[in-house]
Amino acid sequence: MIQPTDDGESYELDSPTSLPKASGFLWNERMMIQANCRGYVVAQFMQPEPAKYSHAPNLEAKSFMQPEQGYYAHHPGRFVYVKDEATGQVFSAPYEPVRVVPHQFSFTVGQDRIRWKTQSRDVAVEMGLTLSKDEVLELWRVKIQNHSRSRKKISFYPYFTVGYMSWMNQSGEYHPELQSIVCSSVTPYQKYPDYFKNRDFKDKTFLMAEQEPLSWEANQEAFEGEGGIGSPTAVHDDLLSQGDAKYETPVCVMQYRIELEPGEEKEYRFLFGAAQSEQEIASVRQRYFLQDGFSRAEADYRASIAEGRGCLSIQTPDAALDNLVNHWLPRQMFYHGKTNRLSTDPQTRNYLQDNMGMSYIQPSVARNAFLVAAGQQRPTGEMPDGIILHPEAELKYINQVPHTDHCVWLPVCLQTYLDETDDYGILDEIVPFAGGEESASLFEHIGRAMEWLIQNRDHRGLNYINQGDWCDPMNMVGYQGKGVSGWLTTATAYALRIWADLCEKGHRPDLASEFRAQAQKTNAAVNQYFWDGDWYARGITDDNVVFGVRADQEGRIFLNPQGWALLSGAADPDQRKKLIAAVTDQLETPYGVEKLGPPYTKMREDVGRVTQKYPGSAENGAVYNHAAAFYIYGLYAVGEKEDAYRLLRKMVPGPDRADVLQRGQLPVFLPNYYRGAYRQAPRTAGRSSQLFNTGTVPWVYRCLIDGLFGIRGGREGLTVAPQLPEAWPGASVRRTFRGAVFDIVIQRVPGIEGTVVSVDGQPVEDGVIRTFEAGREYRVSVKIPLAR
Amino acid sequence: MIQPTDDGESYELDSPTSLPKASGFLWNERMMIQANCRGYVVAQFMQPEPAKYSHAPNLEAKSFMQPEQGYYAHHPGRFVYVKDEATGQVFSAPYEPVRVVPHQFSFTVGQDRIRWKTQSRDVAVEMGLTLSKDEVLELWRVKIQNHSRSRKKISFYPYFTVGYMSWMNQSGEYHPELQSIVCSSVTPYQKYPDYFKNRDFKDKTFLMAEQEPLSWEANQEAFEGEGGIGSPTAVHDDLLSQGDAKYETPVCVMQYRIELEPGEEKEYRFLFGAAQSEQEIASVRQRYFLQDGFSRAEADYRASIAEGRGCLSIQTPDAALDNLVNHWLPRQMFYHGKTNRLSTDPQTRNYLQDNMGMSYIQPSVARNAFLVAAGQQRPTGEMPDGIILHPEAELKYINQVPHTDHCVWLPVCLQTYLDETDDYGILDEIVPFAGGEESASLFEHIGRAMEWLIQNRDHRGLNYINQGDWCDPMNMVGYQGKGVSGWLTTATAYALRIWADLCEKGHRPDLASEFRAQAQKTNAAVNQYFWDGDWYARGITDDNVVFGVRADQEGRIFLNPQGWALLSGAADPDQRKKLIAAVTDQLETPYGVEKLGPPYTKMREDVGRVTQKYPGSAENGAVYNHAAAFYIYGLYAVGEKEDAYRLLRKMVPGPDRADVLQRGQLPVFLPNYYRGAYRQAPRTAGRSSQLFNTGTVPWVYRCLIDGLFGIRGGREGLTVAPQLPEAWPGASVRRTFRGAVFDIVIQRVPGIEGTVVSVDGQPVEDGVIRTFEAGREYRVSVKIPLAR
């Protein structure tokens, strides 16, 4: 049903109906496109805010990608209708909109290309999509092949949806000199200042053909006729009617009529994208088709994606994990780091964590991001809710709701950057505070962030939650100014502990001990107020009600306070044992570990919006992978390698068929959630949200680097201390680190007690590889004890 | 193809494909529903802002109804699938989504009911819709009839779309105790204060059956399967699978299996609507089905619509005009007056004009509205951009853009109220100004409004336009504070003239002469600065460029300055002749008179957003009926009865087939526009916007009352002075006026020079009927000269 290609660079699905929402995504610095196995597409580009060039059939709300995206007949998509001119029979590739069950089908998601192959009877259509590396352009190759034993006459019709562009102005027509259907619009607005903002928008959508079409249609209604999208009237006619759309819903359809010998294949190339003017479209034609920029652009795009390969290549007994880690996880991390989720004001915590991931791929990008973020910190130490990345951007949506956790992420994320690079010089960079009146070293900035966390507490030493912490919709625990967050207090302890370590390593032992003392004090408060006997509570409301405790019927246990208590050191060995047992018992499912349980089924006014989300979806008890990754990282931090690996493995769909069907997703990215409520609603549990924007990925990478394979950087060098699951006899890892490459072979051998490391045959006493040079490769042998 | 029923109460269409967007609308005080001939529906209700209970398949933008509403496969709608259990053949009523061409079809729009009859082969389905008069409830009757000669076994499936309710929480399930499918959701929000605002929202959508269904389905994807909406997999199964929707797109589908003897018909009743809770739904069931409130509710609704009958019933040589005026025009006016277009902050000009119309139907409602509007006037005399009708409402959308015309409408609209009622006492009502610190009589309020118009001018005495006048998107003529409006200056002259008259009649001759002098002065300025030789210019931009003049390639002539120059008295007889000729020549089309011409095809930055609208759509040169009605009213004001009638008649689709097809609308309402650009784009010219929210209707009513039939009220009584077109030999009019009824017969007779009026046989010297009593009926004979 699903399988990776031999080179691991692609993943294939053999049916358009078994995982109907299975999708892949491509991106460049201007745009993102998610395409599913049936031909439906969600795409947006930045100008500077997200915009569409292939719209819904109605006036759609500006919103983020929707979890478990609902598709419908007229959902935006890219299709090719095919008509056998001898029989009049019609099918469509890849599957929608005609839905003829294909005789052969594959949907192949590659690193830099998505491909569909559909064979219906004896005609095969291959559609291949890649992007320009820096323009808002889809590059399409469409191949038609005759699989019969006789000559065939075929009409085929690329059908690219444009949708309802604007109530102000929309139209479409064919421009012969551009060999394009150009659909024009005016982005709707009402206030005149927006005219100046919108003036240079790419309000035109075009489909450009390399080969001149026989005919075309730009009017969706005229194309469909009474046959409808499933059997368009115009496809049954001899020729498309060359119509235009005048304040009518436009569409891009072209007709080609070809004759194919048995076995013969013909290829056609198209561009689909957004432009500001006809001149811009003419320039695209010049560059891509009149000169052959098309193939070069494909190669350039491939190269641009290849830059995101990451620093880890593994070979383990778990092939699916290998595939994910070697091909997809760094790609997804790279996407986050390059695009900041296509937002001009990413949430501060997302921005920092996404760049934590970028530390493993392009540390200079991460470096810059930490300085940008610190430059928007207030002189009080408080971090803003979002980081403004464009001069015209402003804080929007959730960034208008005050959250209290953003300071935590500064040391936590910077630690990874420093582990990877040892660039402690960054701490001496002078950065302004917001407002620009004051500047200080990054070291001072982070110190103030820590002070802000220490100050922003109640008399018990517990951190105020205000209208949210990491959990955005937990917005009514503390909106009256009194409620506190158990997780945030614990996270503060962890952040202080990290920062104390970094101070130590940054030659400020005085500050180190101060912050270390604060961390201990904070952990003590966590234990005093939040330990519920078997696990930690989630918080205390404005009305002084502790929640996330045994006494609660719903939301009895939350994952995050447990995972972070492992990290912060709040939990002693006995507490660890208890909380791990509680999590296993109450939150673990075949699809991973749930964020809370049991999910809320009705509004709890002293907790907030999270309790109104559908039970088992998103923050209300889904297997929310970001939280799961924290927890797994915590398990590795305390050496619980079996639980850690088991849960890590549950993040990846498969390998068995039933699991794949239930998740409904290809293992080409980690989704932000799988449906939870496993105990309450097993029918839907495990279903992927299909959302690939998530802070999960850098934490999973950290789990691999710092935990599972134990090849973490530090001031002294590379520390080798793997935590393989007992079931593994060994593993091979290729690790790039500060310019050097380490080929690491880990093997279980009899007769040893601890880990034994040697580099190029030389033993390394304490497992810390201190001596190495950039540009060189090292063979590292790691021997670990047999499983008990 | 289309025809009224014999009683004129309904209009019928015999095909679902000839006018695919043909629609009717129903409303009550809480909601509005527009349903088209194919089964698609647009509906919204107020809580207090507009909300949906049958949603699009995606997250739709909050917006107004869209012009020329685009329908698509999964557009919200109400359908019944029918399966012949013997053959397995399936069709759907009324036509969508299966699109089997019916053997018999009718779509009947009535005053208080919309009905579809679809016969496919030998099974007929009748669907009838009416509303509750005060709840958010659709009342449906579905009848299935066997037209064959043998017994038939049929499954039928009411399929009511619910759509994508919310990304926060959506679900659907069958509640046996309610005999309903209940779909629940949480309206999406992010900020906690919205929780308190939304807490009592009717976030549940339900379909309730009177008769227990055999089976049901609440999960849209499960229902459709791979068959899709055009051939749902579940309909081809024996029984619906009784599924639920858990954070999946819900739907309301029920299955009934019936056996019908030849000719036998069975009826089923359903309710579809919105509710806050299951208890509320239980109460609906109790009231509508357990007791038979259903039929009573239908009768109550019928009665509530009948209250809007208006004051005019006509019989003329023009049957289509009779039908419109006797049945549909007052109904549309009543809709506006009762609902204020389902807005909590109607634009001030709309609110005043809609209530101008209400003066003919329920003058007490109009009276109250004028006082409410005046109560939001600023002490400077300036009127706000919108009138707040709900304590939680605020000025939104276009009401955040400053317009300068709102003061004009106070005297203009009040005049009609005073003509109808002679309630000059209203002028003495004491009304506060906005802010509440000052109060004054309505008389004083309007005087200040006039003073504001006089003050808010440049050195030439021309009225500033700021960011718009009547033409909302004419937003960049004067945004820099200098540009002036030719139309507004003229309209000010007209308003001053009206107000002078009202002062005179209100026994303030001193003020009357003062305002009359101001009117004359204003008209003089209009002639000095705006007369372009053959017509009046539209305005002068911030950069002192006159536009709407001969020298312009686009937007050369605008309709409004011409119509209002007829009203204000600015145009002398020679100018009148010239401007009428120019309008006829440059703006008249077979579908009415265009608002401007030629339409703009590109942005003109010193005119604004109107020039960016699609050429021939809406304000950019459509046959914008509101402006056309002003012009026609102006023609009647100067006695140009032939032009006036010809243009009035062009507002109504038909009678010939080609015209009806081109308009695409049933003559059950006047749309806000028909597509213009007749000279540039004849393919689309004439097409109806299908929007029934428009200020057109009260002005057309005034054209009938004050112009065509000349039966206008005044201080002295009822003035009879018809302006029938020459082609008419006569007409009969039943006019209700101040409680009395006048049966008026107008006849052309030989041998008279002027109009000769008699009441109950008694001659009325000057045509003014002064003596009459409420509650009595009078027979009025009006003799007019033969046509020349």
Tab-separated table of N, CA and C in Angstrom, chain B residues 364-415:
chain	number	residue	atom	x	y	z
B	364	SER	N	-45.620	53.763	11.438
B	364	SER	CA	-45.127	53.897	12.819
B	364	SER	C	-43.692	53.362	12.934
B	365	VAL	N	-43.380	52.355	12.147
B	365	VAL	CA	-42.012	51.837	12.138
B	365	VAL	C	-41.067	52.892	11.560
B	366	ALA	N	-41.504	53.501	10.479
B	366	ALA	CA	-40.692	54.545	9.855
B	366	ALA	C	-40.493	55.706	10.834
B	367	ARG	N	-41.574	56.101	11.495
B	367	ARG	CA	-41.500	57.218	12.452
B	367	ARG	C	-40.411	56.965	13.482
B	368	ASN	N	-40.485	55.779	14.056
B	368	ASN	CA	-39.516	55.430	15.086
B	368	ASN	C	-38.096	55.468	14.524
B	369	ALA	N	-37.940	54.977	13.306
B	369	ALA	CA	-36.607	54.914	12.707
B	369	ALA	C	-36.026	56.315	12.516
B	370	PHE	N	-36.836	57.249	12.076
B	370	PHE	CA	-36.314	58.607	11.880
B	370	PHE	C	-35.828	59.180	13.212
B	371	LEU	N	-36.546	58.871	14.266
B	371	LEU	CA	-36.143	59.376	15.582
B	371	LEU	C	-34.870	58.677	16.070
B	372	VAL	N	-34.792	57.381	15.826
B	372	VAL	CA	-33.575	56.644	16.203
B	372	VAL	C	-32.361	57.223	15.475
B	373	ALA	N	-32.522	57.451	14.189
B	373	ALA	CA	-31.396	57.959	13.388
B	373	ALA	C	-30.981	59.341	13.898
B	374	ALA	N	-31.963	60.204	14.109
B	374	ALA	CA	-31.646	61.562	14.579
B	374	ALA	C	-30.951	61.488	15.939
B	375	GLY	N	-31.316	60.495	16.735
B	375	GLY	CA	-30.722	60.344	18.059
B	375	GLY	C	-29.249	59.955	18.012
B	376	GLN	N	-28.744	59.612	16.832
B	376	GLN	CA	-27.328	59.279	16.713
B	376	GLN	C	-26.565	60.360	15.932
B	377	GLN	N	-27.274	61.446	15.623
B	377	GLN	CA	-26.642	62.583	14.945
B	377	GLN	C	-25.728	63.313	15.927
B	378	ARG	N	-24.602	63.780	15.414
B	378	ARG	CA	-23.707	64.544	16.277
B	378	ARG	C	-24.245	65.963	16.437
B	379	PRO	N	-23.881	66.628	17.533
B	379	PRO	CA	-24.393	67.986	17.767
B	379	PRO	C	-24.022	68.956	16.634
B	380	THR	N	-22.955	68.648	15.896
B	380	THR	CA	-22.592	69.493	14.746
B	380	THR	C	-23.573	69.380	13.598
B	381	GLY	N	-24.469	68.432	13.679
B	381	GLY	CA	-25.394	68.197	12.582
B	381	GLY	C	-24.990	67.013	11.721
B	382	GLU	N	-23.744	66.602	11.830
B	382	GLU	CA	-23.251	65.492	11.012
B	382	GLU	C	-23.948	64.182	11.385
B	383	MET	N	-24.330	63.432	10.373
B	383	MET	CA	-24.892	62.110	10.632
B	383	MET	C	-23.768	61.075	10.614
B	384	PRO	N	-23.890	60.060	11.472
B	384	PRO	CA	-22.862	59.008	11.469
B	384	PRO	C	-22.986	58.157	10.197
B	385	ASP	N	-21.972	57.313	9.951
B	385	ASP	CA	-22.007	56.492	8.738
B	385	ASP	C	-22.974	55.319	8.834
B	386	GLY	N	-23.269	54.897	10.046
B	386	GLY	CA	-24.227	53.818	10.221
B	386	GLY	C	-25.055	54.074	11.470
B	387	ILE	N	-26.199	53.424	11.520
B	387	ILE	CA	-27.077	53.567	12.688
B	387	ILE	C	-26.987	52.277	13.507
B	388	ILE	N	-26.616	52.445	14.752
B	388	ILE	CA	-26.433	51.298	15.644
B	388	ILE	C	-27.806	50.830	16.148
B	389	LEU	N	-28.132	49.567	15.897
B	389	LEU	CA	-29.461	49.078	16.258
B	389	LEU	C	-29.448	48.063	17.400
B	390	HIS	N	-28.266	47.782	17.893
B	390	HIS	CA	-28.184	46.767	18.944
B	390	HIS	C	-27.116	47.235	19.928
B	391	PRO	N	-27.350	47.033	21.228
B	391	PRO	CA	-26.365	47.543	22.193
B	391	PRO	C	-24.962	47.007	21.966
B	392	GLU	N	-24.830	45.799	21.426
B	392	GLU	CA	-23.494	45.235	21.215
B	392	GLU	C	-22.915	45.557	19.840
B	393	ALA	N	-23.702	46.213	19.013
B	393	ALA	CA	-23.245	46.463	17.635
B	393	ALA	C	-22.202	47.564	17.601
B	394	GLU	N	-21.421	47.551	16.553
B	394	GLU	CA	-20.484	48.639	16.300
B	394	GLU	C	-20.449	48.902	14.796
B	395	LEU	N	-19.886	50.052	14.433
B	395	LEU	CA	-19.798	50.371	13.007
B	395	LEU	C	-18.738	49.484	12.368
B	396	LYS	N	-19.114	48.810	11.321
B	396	LYS	CA	-18.231	47.816	10.703
B	396	LYS	C	-18.081	48.100	9.211
B	397	TYR	N	-17.153	47.384	8.596
B	397	TYR	CA	-16.974	47.373	7.150
B	397	TYR	C	-17.007	48.795	6.596
B	398	ILE	N	-17.889	49.007	5.633
B	398	ILE	CA	-17.932	50.285	4.912
B	398	ILE	C	-18.289	51.441	5.858
B	399	ASN	N	-18.901	51.117	7.001
B	399	ASN	CA	-19.258	52.181	7.944
B	399	ASN	C	-18.058	52.729	8.698
B	400	GLN	N	-16.888	52.154	8.432
B	400	GLN	CA	-15.666	52.731	9.004
B	400	GLN	C	-15.000	53.689	8.022
B	401	VAL	N	-15.630	53.869	6.885
B	401	VAL	CA	-15.113	54.804	5.872
B	401	VAL	C	-16.005	56.045	5.890
B	402	PRO	N	-15.415	57.236	6.074
B	402	PRO	CA	-16.258	58.426	6.223
B	402	PRO	C	-16.902	58.882	4.914
B	403	HIS	N	-18.217	58.992	4.937
B	403	HIS	CA	-19.013	59.454	3.801
B	403	HIS	C	-19.677	60.789	4.167
B	404	THR	N	-19.982	61.554	3.155
B	404	THR	CA	-20.478	62.917	3.431
B	404	THR	C	-21.931	63.135	3.046
B	405	ASP	N	-22.625	62.084	2.613
B	405	ASP	CA	-23.985	62.313	2.087
B	405	ASP	C	-25.100	62.035	3.074
B	406	HIS	N	-24.790	61.517	4.249
B	406	HIS	CA	-25.874	60.970	5.073
B	406	HIS	C	-26.912	62.011	5.483
B	407	CYS	N	-26.495	63.255	5.652
B	407	CYS	CA	-27.455	64.291	6.057
B	407	CYS	C	-28.542	64.527	5.009
B	408	VAL	N	-28.159	64.342	3.747
B	408	VAL	CA	-29.106	64.607	2.657
B	408	VAL	C	-30.407	63.833	2.822
B	409	TRP	N	-30.263	62.597	3.316
B	409	TRP	CA	-31.402	61.681	3.296
B	409	TRP	C	-32.452	61.993	4.349
B	410	LEU	N	-32.084	62.797	5.335
B	410	LEU	CA	-33.070	63.098	6.396
B	410	LEU	C	-34.309	63.777	5.816
B	411	PRO	N	-34.187	64.948	5.198
B	411	PRO	CA	-35.400	65.574	4.683
B	411	PRO	C	-35.997	64.821	3.500
B	412	VAL	N	-35.125	64.267	2.667
B	412	VAL	CA	-35.615	63.587	1.459
B	412	VAL	C	-36.520	62.413	1.837
B	413	CYS	N	-36.087	61.643	2.817
B	413	CYS	CA	-36.870	60.465	3.204
B	413	CYS	C	-38.062	60.851	4.087
B	414	LEU	N	-37.823	61.844	4.920
B	414	LEU	CA	-38.904	62.268	5.807
B	414	LEU	C	-40.081	62.834	4.998
B	415	GLN	N	-39.757	63.448	3.871
B	415	GLN	CA	-40.818	64.013	3.036
B	415	GLN	C	-41.886	62.963	2.699
